[in-house]
Coordinates of C-alpha atoms in Angstrom, one line a residue:
M16 CA 0.0 0.0 0.0
K17 CA 2.8 2.4 0.9
R18 CA 4.4 1.7 -2.6
I19 CA 1.2 2.5 -4.3
L20 CA 0.9 5.8 -2.5
V21 CA 4.4 6.7 -3.4
L22 CA 3.8 5.9 -7.1
C23 CA 0.6 8.0 -7.0
A24 CA 2.5 10.8 -5.4
I25 CA 5.1 10.7 -8.1
A26 CA 2.5 10.6 -10.9
G27 CA 0.7 13.5 -9.3
A28 CA 4.0 15.5 -9.1
V29 CA 4.7 14.8 -12.8
F30 CA 1.2 15.9 -13.8
A31 CA 1.5 19.0 -11.7
A32 CA 4.8 19.9 -13.4
G33 CA 3.1 19.8 -16.7
I34 CA 5.3 17.1 -18.2
P35 CA 3.3 15.2 -20.9
Q36 CA 3.1 11.4 -20.6
K37 CA 3.6 8.8 -23.3
Q38 CA 0.3 8.2 -25.1
S39 CA -1.1 5.4 -27.2
T40 CA -1.6 6.2 -30.9
R41 CA -1.3 4.5 -34.3
F42 CA -1.2 6.0 -37.8
T43 CA -3.2 3.7 -40.1
D44 CA -2.8 3.9 -43.9
I45 CA -6.3 4.5 -45.2
T46 CA -5.4 5.7 -48.7
Q47 CA -7.1 3.0 -50.6
A48 CA -10.1 2.8 -48.3
A49 CA -10.6 6.6 -48.4
G50 CA -10.7 6.5 -52.2
I51 CA -7.4 8.4 -52.8
K52 CA -6.1 7.2 -56.2
F53 CA -3.3 9.6 -57.2
K54 CA 0.2 9.1 -58.6
H55 CA 2.7 12.0 -59.1
N56 CA 4.3 12.2 -62.5
S57 CA 7.8 13.7 -62.3
G58 CA 8.3 13.4 -66.1
R59 CA 11.3 11.2 -65.6
A60 CA 12.5 9.7 -68.9
G61 CA 16.2 9.0 -68.3
K62 CA 17.4 12.6 -68.8
K63 CA 17.9 13.2 -65.1
Y64 CA 16.5 16.7 -65.1
L65 CA 16.8 18.6 -61.8
P66 CA 13.1 19.3 -61.3
E67 CA 12.4 15.5 -61.4
T68 CA 13.9 15.2 -57.9
L69 CA 11.7 17.7 -56.1
G70 CA 8.2 16.1 -56.2
S71 CA 5.2 18.2 -55.4
G72 CA 3.1 19.1 -52.5
A73 CA -0.5 18.9 -51.2
A74 CA -3.1 20.9 -49.4
F75 CA -5.9 20.5 -47.0
L76 CA -8.6 23.0 -47.7
D77 CA -12.3 23.5 -47.1
Y78 CA -13.2 24.7 -50.5
D79 CA -16.9 24.3 -50.1
K80 CA -17.1 25.6 -46.5
D81 CA -18.9 22.6 -45.1
G82 CA -16.5 22.5 -42.1
W83 CA -14.6 19.3 -43.3
P84 CA -11.1 19.4 -44.8
D85 CA -10.8 18.4 -48.5
I86 CA -7.6 17.4 -50.3
L87 CA -5.7 18.9 -53.2
L88 CA -2.8 17.0 -54.6
I89 CA -0.4 18.8 -57.0
N90 CA 1.0 17.0 -60.1
S91 CA 3.7 17.6 -62.6
K92 CA 3.9 16.3 -66.2
D93 CA 5.9 14.7 -69.0
W94 CA 8.6 16.9 -70.6
T95 CA 7.4 15.9 -74.0
P96 CA 3.9 14.5 -74.6
R97 CA 3.6 10.8 -74.2
G98 CA -0.1 10.3 -74.7
R99 CA -1.1 10.7 -71.0
R100 CA -2.3 13.6 -69.0
A101 CA -1.1 14.2 -65.5
L102 CA -3.4 16.5 -63.6
S103 CA -3.6 17.8 -60.0
A104 CA -6.5 16.2 -58.1
L105 CA -9.2 17.7 -55.9
Y106 CA -10.9 15.3 -53.5
H107 CA -14.1 16.2 -51.6
N108 CA -14.4 15.0 -48.0
N109 CA -17.6 12.8 -47.7
H110 CA -17.7 13.1 -43.9
N111 CA -17.4 9.3 -43.5
G112 CA -13.7 8.7 -43.9
T113 CA -13.9 8.6 -47.7
F114 CA -13.2 11.1 -50.4
T115 CA -14.5 11.6 -54.0
D116 CA -12.4 12.9 -56.9
V117 CA -14.2 16.1 -58.1
T118 CA -11.4 17.4 -60.3
A119 CA -13.5 17.0 -63.5
G120 CA -15.4 20.2 -64.0
S121 CA -13.7 22.0 -61.2
G122 CA -11.5 24.2 -63.4
L123 CA -8.4 22.8 -61.8
G124 CA -7.7 20.3 -64.6
I125 CA -4.9 22.3 -66.2
E126 CA -1.8 20.4 -67.1
M127 CA 1.4 22.0 -65.7
Y128 CA 4.6 21.1 -64.1
G129 CA 3.2 21.8 -60.6
M130 CA 5.3 22.0 -57.5
G131 CA 3.7 23.7 -54.4
V132 CA 0.4 25.1 -53.2
A133 CA -0.9 27.7 -50.8
I134 CA -4.5 28.3 -49.6
G135 CA -6.1 31.7 -48.7
D136 CA -9.1 33.9 -49.4
Y137 CA -7.3 36.7 -51.1
D138 CA -10.5 38.7 -52.0
N139 CA -12.3 38.2 -48.7
D140 CA -15.4 36.7 -50.3
G141 CA -15.6 33.9 -47.8
R142 CA -14.2 31.2 -50.2
D143 CA -10.7 29.9 -50.1
D144 CA -8.7 30.4 -53.3
I145 CA -5.7 28.3 -54.5
Y146 CA -2.2 29.3 -55.6
I147 CA -0.2 26.7 -57.3
T148 CA 3.5 27.1 -58.1
A149 CA 4.7 25.6 -61.3
L150 CA 8.0 25.3 -63.2
D151 CA 6.3 26.6 -66.4
G152 CA 4.4 29.4 -64.7
D153 CA 2.4 29.7 -61.5
H154 CA -1.5 29.7 -61.4
L155 CA -3.9 31.6 -59.2
F156 CA -7.3 30.0 -59.1
H157 CA -10.3 32.0 -57.8
N158 CA -12.9 30.0 -55.9
E159 CA -16.2 30.7 -57.7
G160 CA -18.3 28.6 -55.4
N161 CA -20.2 25.3 -56.1
G162 CA -16.9 23.5 -56.6
K163 CA -15.8 25.7 -59.5
F164 CA -12.4 27.5 -59.8
R165 CA -11.3 30.1 -62.4
D166 CA -7.7 30.7 -63.5
V167 CA -7.2 34.4 -62.9
T168 CA -3.4 34.5 -63.0
K169 CA -3.1 36.8 -65.9
S170 CA -5.8 39.3 -64.8
A171 CA -4.3 39.3 -61.3
G172 CA -1.0 40.5 -62.6
I173 CA 1.0 37.6 -61.4
Q174 CA 3.9 36.5 -63.6
N175 CA 6.1 33.9 -62.0
A176 CA 7.8 31.3 -64.1
N177 CA 10.9 31.1 -62.0
F178 CA 10.9 27.5 -60.7
G179 CA 8.4 28.3 -57.9
T180 CA 8.3 25.9 -54.9
S181 CA 6.7 26.7 -51.6
A182 CA 4.3 29.7 -51.1
A183 CA 2.4 31.3 -48.3
W184 CA -0.4 33.9 -47.9
L185 CA 0.2 36.6 -45.3
D186 CA -1.0 40.1 -44.6
Y187 CA 2.4 41.7 -44.3
D188 CA 1.1 45.3 -44.1
R189 CA -1.9 44.5 -42.0
D190 CA -4.4 46.2 -44.4
G191 CA -6.9 43.4 -44.2
K192 CA -6.0 41.9 -47.6
L193 CA -3.8 38.8 -48.1
D194 CA -0.5 39.2 -49.8
L195 CA 1.6 36.4 -51.3
F196 CA 5.1 35.2 -50.9
V197 CA 6.5 32.7 -53.4
A198 CA 9.8 30.9 -52.9
N199 CA 11.7 30.4 -56.2
Y200 CA 14.5 27.8 -56.5
V201 CA 17.2 28.1 -59.3
Q202 CA 17.7 29.2 -62.8
W203 CA 17.0 26.1 -64.8
T204 CA 15.7 25.2 -68.3
P205 CA 15.8 21.8 -70.2
K206 CA 18.2 23.4 -72.6
G207 CA 20.4 24.6 -69.8
D208 CA 20.5 21.3 -67.9
L209 CA 24.0 20.4 -66.7
W210 CA 25.8 17.0 -66.7
C211 CA 26.6 15.7 -63.3
S212 CA 27.7 12.3 -62.0
L213 CA 28.1 10.3 -58.8
D214 CA 30.6 7.9 -60.2
G215 CA 32.2 9.9 -63.1
A216 CA 30.6 7.7 -65.7
T217 CA 26.9 7.9 -65.7
K218 CA 24.6 11.0 -65.4
S219 CA 23.1 11.7 -62.1
Y220 CA 21.0 14.6 -60.7
C221 CA 22.9 17.8 -60.2
T222 CA 22.9 19.5 -56.8
P223 CA 21.8 23.1 -56.7
E224 CA 25.4 24.4 -56.4
S225 CA 25.6 23.8 -60.2
Y226 CA 22.9 26.4 -60.9
K227 CA 22.5 30.1 -60.2
G228 CA 20.0 31.2 -57.7
T229 CA 16.9 33.3 -58.5
Q230 CA 14.7 35.9 -56.9
S231 CA 11.7 34.9 -54.8
K232 CA 8.6 37.0 -55.1
L233 CA 6.4 39.1 -52.8
Y234 CA 3.1 40.1 -54.3
H235 CA 1.2 43.0 -52.7
N236 CA -2.6 42.7 -52.8
L237 CA -4.0 45.9 -54.3
G238 CA -7.6 45.0 -53.3
N239 CA -9.2 44.9 -56.8
G240 CA -8.3 41.4 -57.8
R241 CA -4.8 42.5 -58.8
F242 CA -1.4 42.1 -57.3
E243 CA 1.8 44.1 -57.5
D244 CA 5.3 42.6 -57.5
V245 CA 7.1 44.4 -54.6
S246 CA 9.9 41.9 -54.1
V247 CA 12.8 44.3 -54.6
K248 CA 11.1 47.3 -53.0
A249 CA 10.2 45.2 -49.9
G250 CA 13.7 43.9 -49.5
V251 CA 13.0 40.2 -50.0
G252 CA 14.2 39.8 -53.6
D253 CA 17.7 38.3 -53.1
A254 CA 18.8 37.0 -56.5
A255 CA 21.3 34.6 -55.1
S256 CA 18.8 32.6 -53.0
K257 CA 17.7 29.0 -53.8
S258 CA 14.5 28.8 -51.9
L259 CA 12.5 25.7 -51.2
G260 CA 10.5 26.4 -48.0
V261 CA 8.9 29.4 -46.2
T262 CA 7.2 29.8 -42.9
V263 CA 5.5 33.0 -41.5
L264 CA 6.2 33.9 -37.9
D265 CA 6.4 36.9 -35.6
Y266 CA 9.7 36.0 -34.1
D267 CA 10.3 39.3 -32.3
G268 CA 6.8 39.5 -30.9
D269 CA 6.0 43.0 -32.3
G270 CA 2.6 41.9 -33.8
W271 CA 3.9 42.0 -37.5
P272 CA 4.5 38.9 -39.6
D273 CA 8.1 38.1 -40.4
L274 CA 9.4 35.5 -43.0
F275 CA 11.8 32.6 -42.7
V276 CA 13.0 31.3 -46.0
A277 CA 14.8 27.9 -46.3
N278 CA 17.5 28.0 -48.9
D279 CA 19.2 25.0 -50.5
T280 CA 23.0 25.4 -50.2
Q281 CA 22.6 29.1 -49.7
P282 CA 22.2 30.9 -46.4
N283 CA 18.7 30.8 -45.0
K284 CA 16.9 34.1 -44.7
L285 CA 15.0 35.7 -41.8
Y286 CA 13.2 38.8 -42.9
R287 CA 12.1 41.1 -40.1
N288 CA 9.0 43.2 -40.9
N289 CA 9.8 46.9 -40.6
H290 CA 6.1 47.9 -40.4
D291 CA 6.4 50.1 -43.4
G292 CA 6.1 47.6 -46.3
T293 CA 9.7 46.6 -46.1
F294 CA 11.8 43.9 -44.5
K295 CA 15.3 43.7 -43.1
E296 CA 17.3 40.5 -43.5
E297 CA 18.4 39.2 -40.1
G298 CA 19.3 35.5 -40.7
L299 CA 23.0 35.8 -40.1
A300 CA 22.6 38.0 -37.0
A301 CA 19.9 35.7 -35.6
G302 CA 21.9 32.5 -36.1
V303 CA 19.6 30.7 -38.5
A304 CA 21.5 31.3 -41.8
F305 CA 23.9 28.4 -41.4
G306 CA 24.5 25.2 -39.6
E307 CA 26.5 25.2 -36.4
D308 CA 29.7 24.6 -38.5
G309 CA 29.1 27.9 -40.3
V310 CA 28.2 26.2 -43.6
A311 CA 25.0 26.7 -45.6
R312 CA 23.0 23.5 -45.5
G313 CA 20.7 21.9 -48.0
A314 CA 17.5 23.3 -46.5
M315 CA 14.1 22.2 -47.9
G316 CA 10.9 22.6 -45.8
A317 CA 10.3 24.8 -42.7
D318 CA 7.8 25.4 -40.0
S319 CA 7.5 27.5 -36.8
G320 CA 5.9 26.8 -33.4
D321 CA 6.2 27.1 -29.7
Y322 CA 7.2 23.6 -28.7
D323 CA 8.3 24.5 -25.1
R324 CA 5.5 26.9 -24.2
S325 CA 8.0 29.8 -23.8
G326 CA 5.6 32.2 -25.6
R327 CA 8.0 32.5 -28.6
P328 CA 7.9 30.8 -32.0
H329 CA 10.8 28.5 -32.8
L330 CA 12.0 27.1 -36.1
L331 CA 12.1 23.6 -37.6
V332 CA 14.0 23.1 -40.8
G333 CA 14.4 20.0 -43.0
N334 CA 17.9 19.5 -44.3
F335 CA 19.9 17.3 -46.6
S336 CA 21.2 13.8 -45.5
N337 CA 24.3 13.9 -43.2
Q338 CA 23.2 17.4 -42.0
M339 CA 20.4 16.6 -39.5
L340 CA 17.3 18.7 -38.8
G341 CA 17.5 22.3 -37.7
L342 CA 15.6 22.9 -34.5
Y343 CA 16.3 26.6 -33.8
H344 CA 15.2 27.7 -30.3
N345 CA 14.1 31.4 -30.2
E346 CA 15.9 32.9 -27.2
G347 CA 13.7 36.0 -27.2
N348 CA 16.6 38.4 -27.7
G349 CA 16.7 38.2 -31.5
L350 CA 18.9 35.1 -31.4
F351 CA 18.2 31.4 -32.2
V352 CA 20.1 28.4 -31.0
D353 CA 20.1 25.1 -32.9
E354 CA 19.2 22.5 -30.3
A355 CA 19.2 19.6 -32.7
P356 CA 22.9 18.7 -32.5
S357 CA 22.7 18.0 -28.8
S358 CA 19.4 16.2 -28.9
T359 CA 17.6 13.0 -30.0
V360 CA 16.2 15.1 -32.9
G361 CA 19.6 15.6 -34.4
R362 CA 20.9 12.1 -33.9
S363 CA 17.8 10.4 -35.3
S364 CA 17.6 12.7 -38.4
L365 CA 21.3 12.7 -39.4
L366 CA 21.0 10.3 -42.3
A367 CA 17.5 11.5 -43.4
L368 CA 17.0 13.9 -46.3
T369 CA 14.0 15.8 -45.1
F370 CA 11.5 17.8 -47.2
G371 CA 8.2 18.2 -45.4
V372 CA 8.4 19.2 -41.7
F373 CA 6.0 20.6 -39.1
F374 CA 5.0 21.0 -35.5
F375 CA 1.7 19.4 -34.5
D376 CA 0.3 17.9 -31.3
Y377 CA -0.5 14.4 -32.6
D378 CA -1.4 13.0 -29.2
L379 CA -3.3 16.1 -27.9
D380 CA -1.3 16.4 -24.7
G381 CA -0.8 20.1 -25.2
Y382 CA 2.8 20.0 -26.4
L383 CA 3.8 20.3 -30.0
D384 CA 5.5 17.2 -31.5
L385 CA 7.7 17.1 -34.6
F386 CA 7.0 15.3 -37.9
T387 CA 9.4 14.9 -40.9
A388 CA 8.8 13.5 -44.4
N389 CA 12.0 12.0 -45.9
G390 CA 13.4 10.7 -49.1
H391 CA 16.6 11.1 -51.1
I392 CA 16.9 12.7 -54.6
E393 CA 19.2 10.1 -56.1
E394 CA 18.1 6.5 -56.6
E395 CA 21.7 5.2 -56.6
I396 CA 22.8 7.0 -53.5
G397 CA 23.3 3.7 -51.6
R398 CA 26.1 2.7 -54.0
V399 CA 28.3 5.7 -52.9
Q400 CA 26.9 6.2 -49.4
P401 CA 25.8 2.8 -48.0
K402 CA 24.3 4.2 -44.9
V403 CA 22.0 6.5 -46.8
Q404 CA 18.9 5.1 -48.5
Y405 CA 16.8 6.4 -51.4
R406 CA 13.5 5.5 -49.7
Q407 CA 13.3 6.6 -46.1
P408 CA 10.6 6.3 -43.5
P409 CA 9.1 9.4 -41.9
L410 CA 10.1 10.5 -38.4
L411 CA 7.9 11.3 -35.5
F412 CA 9.3 12.9 -32.3
H413 CA 7.1 13.0 -29.2
N414 CA 7.5 16.1 -27.1
L415 CA 8.4 15.1 -23.5
G416 CA 8.3 18.6 -22.2
K417 CA 11.2 20.9 -21.1
G418 CA 12.5 20.9 -24.6
K419 CA 13.1 17.1 -24.8
F420 CA 11.9 14.8 -27.5
E421 CA 11.7 11.1 -28.0
N422 CA 11.8 9.3 -31.4
V423 CA 8.6 7.3 -31.5
S424 CA 8.6 6.5 -35.2
A425 CA 8.8 2.8 -34.6
M426 CA 6.0 2.9 -32.0
V427 CA 3.0 4.2 -34.0
G428 CA 2.4 1.3 -36.4
E429 CA 4.1 -0.7 -39.1
E430 CA 2.5 1.3 -41.9
F431 CA 4.1 4.5 -40.6
Q432 CA 7.5 2.9 -40.9
R433 CA 7.2 2.3 -44.7
P434 CA 10.2 3.8 -46.5
L435 CA 9.1 6.4 -49.0
V436 CA 10.6 9.0 -51.4
A437 CA 8.5 11.5 -49.5
R438 CA 8.3 15.2 -50.4
G439 CA 5.2 17.2 -49.3
A440 CA 3.3 16.7 -46.0
A441 CA 0.3 18.3 -44.3
Y442 CA -2.1 17.6 -41.5
A443 CA -5.8 18.0 -40.7
D444 CA -8.5 16.3 -38.8
I445 CA -10.2 14.6 -41.7
D446 CA -12.7 12.6 -39.6
H447 CA -13.7 15.1 -36.9
D448 CA -12.5 13.0 -34.0
G449 CA -10.1 15.8 -32.7
D450 CA -6.7 14.3 -33.6
P451 CA -4.7 15.4 -36.6
D452 CA -4.3 13.0 -39.5
L453 CA -1.4 13.0 -42.0
L454 CA -1.1 13.4 -45.8
I455 CA 2.3 12.6 -47.5
T456 CA 3.2 13.0 -51.1
T457 CA 6.0 11.0 -52.8
N458 CA 8.1 11.8 -55.8
D459 CA 6.9 10.0 -58.9
G460 CA 4.7 7.9 -56.7
P461 CA 1.4 7.8 -54.8
A462 CA 0.2 10.0 -52.1
Y463 CA -0.6 8.4 -48.7
L464 CA -3.3 9.3 -46.2
Y465 CA -2.8 8.2 -42.6
R466 CA -5.6 8.2 -40.0
N467 CA -4.5 9.0 -36.5
D468 CA -6.0 6.4 -34.3
L469 CA -5.5 8.0 -30.9
A470 CA -6.6 6.0 -27.9
N471 CA -5.5 8.0 -24.8
G472 CA -8.7 9.9 -24.0
N473 CA -7.1 13.3 -24.3
H474 CA -9.3 16.3 -24.9
W475 CA -9.0 19.1 -27.4
L476 CA -10.4 22.3 -28.9
T477 CA -10.3 23.3 -32.6
V478 CA -10.6 27.0 -33.4
R479 CA -11.3 28.4 -36.9
T480 CA -11.0 32.2 -37.3
A481 CA -13.2 34.4 -39.4
G482 CA -12.0 37.9 -39.9
S483 CA -14.1 41.0 -40.6
K484 CA -11.8 43.9 -40.4
S485 CA -8.9 41.5 -40.8
N486 CA -8.6 39.1 -43.7
R487 CA -11.5 36.7 -43.9
D488 CA -9.4 33.6 -43.0
G489 CA -7.9 35.3 -40.0
I490 CA -4.4 34.4 -41.3
G491 CA -2.0 36.0 -38.8
A492 CA -4.4 35.9 -35.9
V493 CA -2.7 34.8 -32.6
V494 CA -5.0 32.5 -30.6
R495 CA -4.1 32.0 -26.9
I496 CA -5.9 29.6 -24.5
E497 CA -5.7 28.8 -20.9
S498 CA -6.9 25.6 -19.2
R499 CA -6.3 23.9 -15.9
S500 CA -2.9 22.5 -17.0
G501 CA -1.6 25.8 -18.4
K502 CA -1.4 28.2 -21.3
Q503 CA -0.9 27.6 -25.0
W504 CA -0.9 29.7 -28.1
N505 CA -0.7 29.3 -31.9
V506 CA -1.0 31.5 -35.0
V507 CA -3.2 30.9 -38.1
R508 CA -0.9 30.6 -41.0
S509 CA -0.6 29.6 -44.6
G510 CA 2.3 27.7 -46.1
S511 CA 5.0 25.9 -44.0
S512 CA 6.2 22.3 -44.5
Y513 CA 7.4 21.8 -48.1
C514 CA 5.2 22.9 -51.0
S515 CA 2.2 22.1 -48.9
Q516 CA -0.6 23.5 -46.8
S517 CA -2.2 22.1 -43.6
D518 CA -5.6 23.0 -42.4
L519 CA -6.0 26.6 -41.4
A520 CA -8.0 25.6 -38.3
L521 CA -6.0 25.4 -35.0
T522 CA -6.3 22.4 -32.8
F523 CA -5.2 22.7 -29.1
G524 CA -4.5 19.5 -27.2
L525 CA -5.8 19.7 -23.7
G526 CA -4.7 16.4 -22.1
Q527 CA -7.1 15.6 -19.3
D528 CA -8.6 19.2 -19.2
T529 CA -12.3 19.2 -20.0
A530 CA -12.7 22.9 -20.6
V531 CA -10.8 26.1 -21.7
S532 CA -11.2 28.8 -19.1
S533 CA -10.2 31.6 -21.4
L534 CA -9.5 32.1 -25.1
E535 CA -8.0 35.3 -26.5
I536 CA -7.4 36.3 -30.1
D537 CA -5.1 39.1 -31.3
W538 CA -6.3 39.8 -34.7
P539 CA -4.1 41.3 -37.5
S540 CA -6.3 44.4 -37.4
G541 CA -5.2 45.1 -33.8
I542 CA -8.5 44.0 -32.3
K543 CA -8.2 41.9 -29.2
Q544 CA -11.0 39.5 -28.4
K545 CA -11.6 37.6 -25.2
L546 CA -13.9 34.6 -24.6
A547 CA -14.4 32.4 -21.5
N548 CA -15.5 29.0 -20.3
I549 CA -15.5 26.9 -23.5
A550 CA -16.1 23.1 -23.3
A551 CA -13.5 20.8 -24.7
D552 CA -14.0 18.3 -27.6
Q553 CA -15.6 20.7 -30.0
F554 CA -15.0 22.7 -33.2
I555 CA -15.7 26.4 -32.9
T556 CA -15.6 29.3 -35.4
V557 CA -14.8 32.7 -33.9
D558 CA -15.8 35.8 -35.8
E559 CA -13.7 38.9 -35.3
S560 CA -16.8 41.1 -34.7
R561 CA -19.4 38.6 -33.3
G562 CA -17.5 36.1 -31.3
I563 CA -18.4 32.4 -31.5
I564 CA -20.7 31.9 -34.5
A565 CA -20.6 28.1 -34.9
K566 CA -20.0 25.1 -32.7
E567 CA -19.8 21.4 -33.5
S568 CA -19.2 18.7 -30.9
K569 CA -17.1 15.7 -31.5
R570 CA -18.7 13.3 -34.0

């Protein structure tokens, strides 16, 4: 009896300290059962063209505003016609764990060498629009309603055929209209493709060092359906960059969105918002431009989040094999410290080549965990680097609290451990059970949908924002909650990961807490909103002017 009391006291002390406990979960591959039948076409035909290595992304979006996340998968195409059409695919969520392909008649069936995608309501009409980056020219699709989209790229004044990769919507000048940042990679054309080799005899895919960088784009929303290219004027148009990932964060806590751009073999960029339509590059001074050895790494995807409840956003960056992940802790004084080299995160990710990355609370314990989608670019890499594989399993790191993580990749089901040539990755609660599910794309292969089968009884609250004075999606809104076990916060954001878009709704894991005592939203407009006493295990939509306008309890 005395031993039982001691164990109970220890458990109580651990819970009181706010340290999350290991939870039971399993990620189940439901791709086939859900009706997802998609294969990415890289166009590979033996010429080893650089774009063939980069795959494409995917998005969760609620295009019909029924409250359930739908899926958009981005496709590329053959370099020369071969009698087949490779199209991106839009899947409607049927609310029962299955999806229906509704691409036909949607207006999205345009063949292109697609790469990335970002979701946002740029004209504030209440319907989310789609931006797709493509090697042969990006596309902006306006959501017309009733499942129809219209290509408005030309009339919107957008001209980007610069090897676009990731993209993100943000309201950088806080005028209530969404602007657009597009990460561009390198200067490449089929005619200008270079010959590279792993063994000196046969052609292999070139690394980006072989090509010149190119300027990323910032498009300012003029409010009349048109955009203006302000990349150079705003200070984000570095022509030497080779950009693959972007995440929006307010790293200095001044209420204005900043930009982190992940560059491949070039220094990463951290653009601080000057509040006047311009940005100042602070990557080197902040400690995020290079690895700890002072060398620019092969950075792909990126995300930001407060994994230690410090109140500050930190950075997660996917890097090339033999470089490990970047886990940059925001010290709060303008500096970041990479904690990966001294942690399980670094050791476990050393051999992985990581594209898609993000923070998310997969077990709903209130602490952000880490996910990475991995896969090499060269099929024959194992011949020259035996420890590095072409197909690589994803990695999942469980947040143990106090800045510590555990690699639980082998503990969440055999299907999760399948080696993939993964590229894009996103998350959303597709079945309305509270926990986040996973979507992974692969290069020249199928997409995979994993259902999160969480069985720990943890509670949660999902918040969707609806701006009135701010942009309609509430992108940039900071949501803070407090429950019995402590405080959390997150920000509504577009982009992040690699060429992909997760659901705009924010899910807060509550552990054993059954209610949220307070919820506060700092809107991009400057409006501060406070709500109180909200029951757990429900979806709520909060309007900037009217408060909670919709509720839905767990299915």
